[in-house]
CSV table of C-alpha atoms in Angstrom, one decimal:
chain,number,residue,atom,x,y,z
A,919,UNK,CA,0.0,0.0,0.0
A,920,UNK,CA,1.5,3.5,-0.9
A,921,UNK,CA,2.3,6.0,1.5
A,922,UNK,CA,-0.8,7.7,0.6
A,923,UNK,CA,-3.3,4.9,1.3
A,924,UNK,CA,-1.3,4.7,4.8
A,925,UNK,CA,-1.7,8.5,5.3
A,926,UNK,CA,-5.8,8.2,5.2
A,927,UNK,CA,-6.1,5.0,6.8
A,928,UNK,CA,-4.6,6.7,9.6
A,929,UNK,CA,-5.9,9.9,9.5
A,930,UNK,CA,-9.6,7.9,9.4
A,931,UNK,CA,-8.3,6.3,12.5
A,932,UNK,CA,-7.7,9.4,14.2
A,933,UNK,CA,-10.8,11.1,13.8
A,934,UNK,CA,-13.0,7.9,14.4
A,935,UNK,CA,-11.0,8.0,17.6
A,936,UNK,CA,-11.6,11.7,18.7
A,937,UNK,CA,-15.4,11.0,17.9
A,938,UNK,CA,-15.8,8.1,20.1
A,939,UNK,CA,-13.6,9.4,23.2
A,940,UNK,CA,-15.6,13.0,22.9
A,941,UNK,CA,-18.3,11.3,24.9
A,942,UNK,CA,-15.7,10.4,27.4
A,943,UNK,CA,-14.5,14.0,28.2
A,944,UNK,CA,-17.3,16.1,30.8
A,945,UNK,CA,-15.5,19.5,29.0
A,946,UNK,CA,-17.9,21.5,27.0
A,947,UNK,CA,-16.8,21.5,23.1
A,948,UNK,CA,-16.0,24.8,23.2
A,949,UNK,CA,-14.2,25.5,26.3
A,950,UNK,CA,-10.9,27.0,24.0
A,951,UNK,CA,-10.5,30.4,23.7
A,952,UNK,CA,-8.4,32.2,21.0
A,953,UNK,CA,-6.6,35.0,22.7
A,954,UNK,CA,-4.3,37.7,21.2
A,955,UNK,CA,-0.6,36.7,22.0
A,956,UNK,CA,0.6,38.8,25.4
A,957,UNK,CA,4.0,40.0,25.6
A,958,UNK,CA,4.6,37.6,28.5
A,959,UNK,CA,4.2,34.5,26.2
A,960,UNK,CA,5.8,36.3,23.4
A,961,UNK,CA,9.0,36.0,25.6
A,962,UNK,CA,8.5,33.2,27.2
A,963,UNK,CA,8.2,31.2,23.9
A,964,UNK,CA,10.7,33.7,21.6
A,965,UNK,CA,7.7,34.5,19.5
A,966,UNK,CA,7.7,36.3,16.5
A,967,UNK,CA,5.5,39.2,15.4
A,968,UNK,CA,4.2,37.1,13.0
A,969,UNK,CA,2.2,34.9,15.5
A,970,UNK,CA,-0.5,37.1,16.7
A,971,UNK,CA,-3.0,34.8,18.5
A,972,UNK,CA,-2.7,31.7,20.3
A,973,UNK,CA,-5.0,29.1,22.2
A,974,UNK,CA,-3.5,27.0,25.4
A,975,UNK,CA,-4.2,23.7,26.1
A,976,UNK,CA,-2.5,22.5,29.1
A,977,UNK,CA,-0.1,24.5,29.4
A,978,UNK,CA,0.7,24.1,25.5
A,979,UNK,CA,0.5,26.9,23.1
A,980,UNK,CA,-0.8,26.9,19.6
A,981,UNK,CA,0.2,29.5,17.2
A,982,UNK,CA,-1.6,31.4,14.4
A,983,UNK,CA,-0.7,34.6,12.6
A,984,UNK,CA,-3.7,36.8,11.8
A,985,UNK,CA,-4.8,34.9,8.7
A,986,UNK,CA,-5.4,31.5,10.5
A,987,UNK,CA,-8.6,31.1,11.2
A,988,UNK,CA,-10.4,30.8,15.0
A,989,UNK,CA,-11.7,27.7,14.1
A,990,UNK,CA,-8.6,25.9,13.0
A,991,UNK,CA,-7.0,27.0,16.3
A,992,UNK,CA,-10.0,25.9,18.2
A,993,UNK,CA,-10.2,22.4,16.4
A,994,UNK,CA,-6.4,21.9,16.6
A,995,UNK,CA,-6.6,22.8,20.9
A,996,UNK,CA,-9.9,20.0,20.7
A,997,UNK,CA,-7.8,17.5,19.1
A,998,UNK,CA,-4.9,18.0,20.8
A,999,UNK,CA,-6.8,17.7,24.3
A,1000,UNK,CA,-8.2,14.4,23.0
A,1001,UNK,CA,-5.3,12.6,22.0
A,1002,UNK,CA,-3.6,13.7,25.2
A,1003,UNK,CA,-6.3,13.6,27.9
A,1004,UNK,CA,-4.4,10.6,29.1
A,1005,UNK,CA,-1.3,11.5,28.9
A,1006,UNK,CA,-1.4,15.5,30.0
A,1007,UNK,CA,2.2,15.5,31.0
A,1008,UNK,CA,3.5,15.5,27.5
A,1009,UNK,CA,1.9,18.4,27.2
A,1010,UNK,CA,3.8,20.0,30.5
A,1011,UNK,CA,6.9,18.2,28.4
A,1012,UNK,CA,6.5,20.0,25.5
A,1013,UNK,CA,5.7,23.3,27.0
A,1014,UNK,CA,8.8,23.1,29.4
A,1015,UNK,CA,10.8,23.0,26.1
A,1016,UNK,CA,8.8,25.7,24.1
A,1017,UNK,CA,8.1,23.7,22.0
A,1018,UNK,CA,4.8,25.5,20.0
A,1019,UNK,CA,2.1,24.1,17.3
A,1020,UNK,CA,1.7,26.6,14.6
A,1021,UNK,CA,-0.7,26.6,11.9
A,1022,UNK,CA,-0.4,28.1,8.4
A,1023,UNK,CA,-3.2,29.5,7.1
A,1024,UNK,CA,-4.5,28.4,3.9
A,1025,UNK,CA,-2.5,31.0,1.9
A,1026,UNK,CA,0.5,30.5,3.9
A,1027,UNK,CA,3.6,28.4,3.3
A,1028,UNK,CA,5.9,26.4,5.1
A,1029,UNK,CA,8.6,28.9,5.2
A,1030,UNK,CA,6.4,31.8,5.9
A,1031,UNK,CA,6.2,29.9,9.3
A,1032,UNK,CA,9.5,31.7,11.6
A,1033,UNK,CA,10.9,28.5,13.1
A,1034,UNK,CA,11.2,27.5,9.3
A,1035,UNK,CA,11.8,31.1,7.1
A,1036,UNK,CA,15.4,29.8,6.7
A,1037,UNK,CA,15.3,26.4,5.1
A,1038,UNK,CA,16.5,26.7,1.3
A,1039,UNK,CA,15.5,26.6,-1.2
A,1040,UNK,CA,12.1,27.5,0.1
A,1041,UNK,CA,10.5,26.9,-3.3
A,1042,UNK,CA,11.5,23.4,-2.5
A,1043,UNK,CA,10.2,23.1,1.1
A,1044,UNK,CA,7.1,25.2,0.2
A,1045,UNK,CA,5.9,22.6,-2.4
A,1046,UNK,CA,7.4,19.8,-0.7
A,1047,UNK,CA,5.8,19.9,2.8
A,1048,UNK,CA,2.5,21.7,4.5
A,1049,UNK,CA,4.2,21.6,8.4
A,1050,UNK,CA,7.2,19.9,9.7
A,1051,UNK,CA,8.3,18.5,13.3
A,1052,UNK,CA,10.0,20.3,15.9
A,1053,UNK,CA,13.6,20.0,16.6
A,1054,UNK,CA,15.8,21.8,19.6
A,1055,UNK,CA,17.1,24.4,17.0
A,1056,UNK,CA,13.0,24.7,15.6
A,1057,UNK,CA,11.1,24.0,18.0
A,1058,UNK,CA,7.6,24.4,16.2
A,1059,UNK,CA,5.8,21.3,15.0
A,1060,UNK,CA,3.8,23.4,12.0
A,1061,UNK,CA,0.9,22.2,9.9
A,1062,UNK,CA,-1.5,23.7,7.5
A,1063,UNK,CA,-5.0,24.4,8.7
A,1064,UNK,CA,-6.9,22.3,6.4
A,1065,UNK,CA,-5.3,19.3,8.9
């Protein structure tokens, strides 16, 4: 099976899991708030002016520039949640290394992402991947918003 075929299979396997543990969790859907970025957590994380708003789930911070929609922020923090709600201290994990999750807007590329602006050619990366994994030196796992 190609890598594609793998990709949705798992992907299918994902969402049929957030939909069946949903009725597990006693949070309200839409407990997530999108907030503008403070100056505190600009710092904290090393945040660019590009990112302008940001939801937190546990103590993890996801990261949009203006263009990304509330939603996608919203539904990445809900998805998130789920797949850790067992787990929470990889969240605290990831957050003690500030370590992000940004999302590009539709109209935005993999290098227009900060953590990632620097990675030639960007023609290349730009048509070659919609969000990468965090490393020490980049520490923002990125993907696009349609994800």
């Amino acid at each position: 099976m190609e890598f594609r075929g793998l990709s949705l299979i798992f992907f299918e396997t994902l969402i049929a899991f957030c939909l069946i543990t949903q009725t597990l969790d006693a949070k309200p859907k839409n407990h997530f708030e999108v907030s503008e970025i403070t100056s505190t957590v600009r710092q904290s994380l090393n945040l660019s002016g590009f990112y302008r708003k940001y939801v937190v789930v546990g103590g993890f911070s996801i990261v949009g520039s203006p263009k990304v929609s509330d939603f996608a922020l919203k539904e990445a923090a809900y998805l998130i949640d789920k797949m850790t709600i067992k787990h929470p201290e990889y969240l605290q994990k990831l957050a003690e290394n500030k370590v992000r999750f940004s999302i590009m807007a539709r109209n935005e590329f993999t290098t227009d992402i900060p953590e990632h602006s620097d990675m030639t050619p960007a023609i290349f990366w730009d048509k070659r991947a919609r969000g990468l994994g965090a490393t020490p030196a980049r520490p923002a796992v990125s993907c696009g918003e349609e994800n």
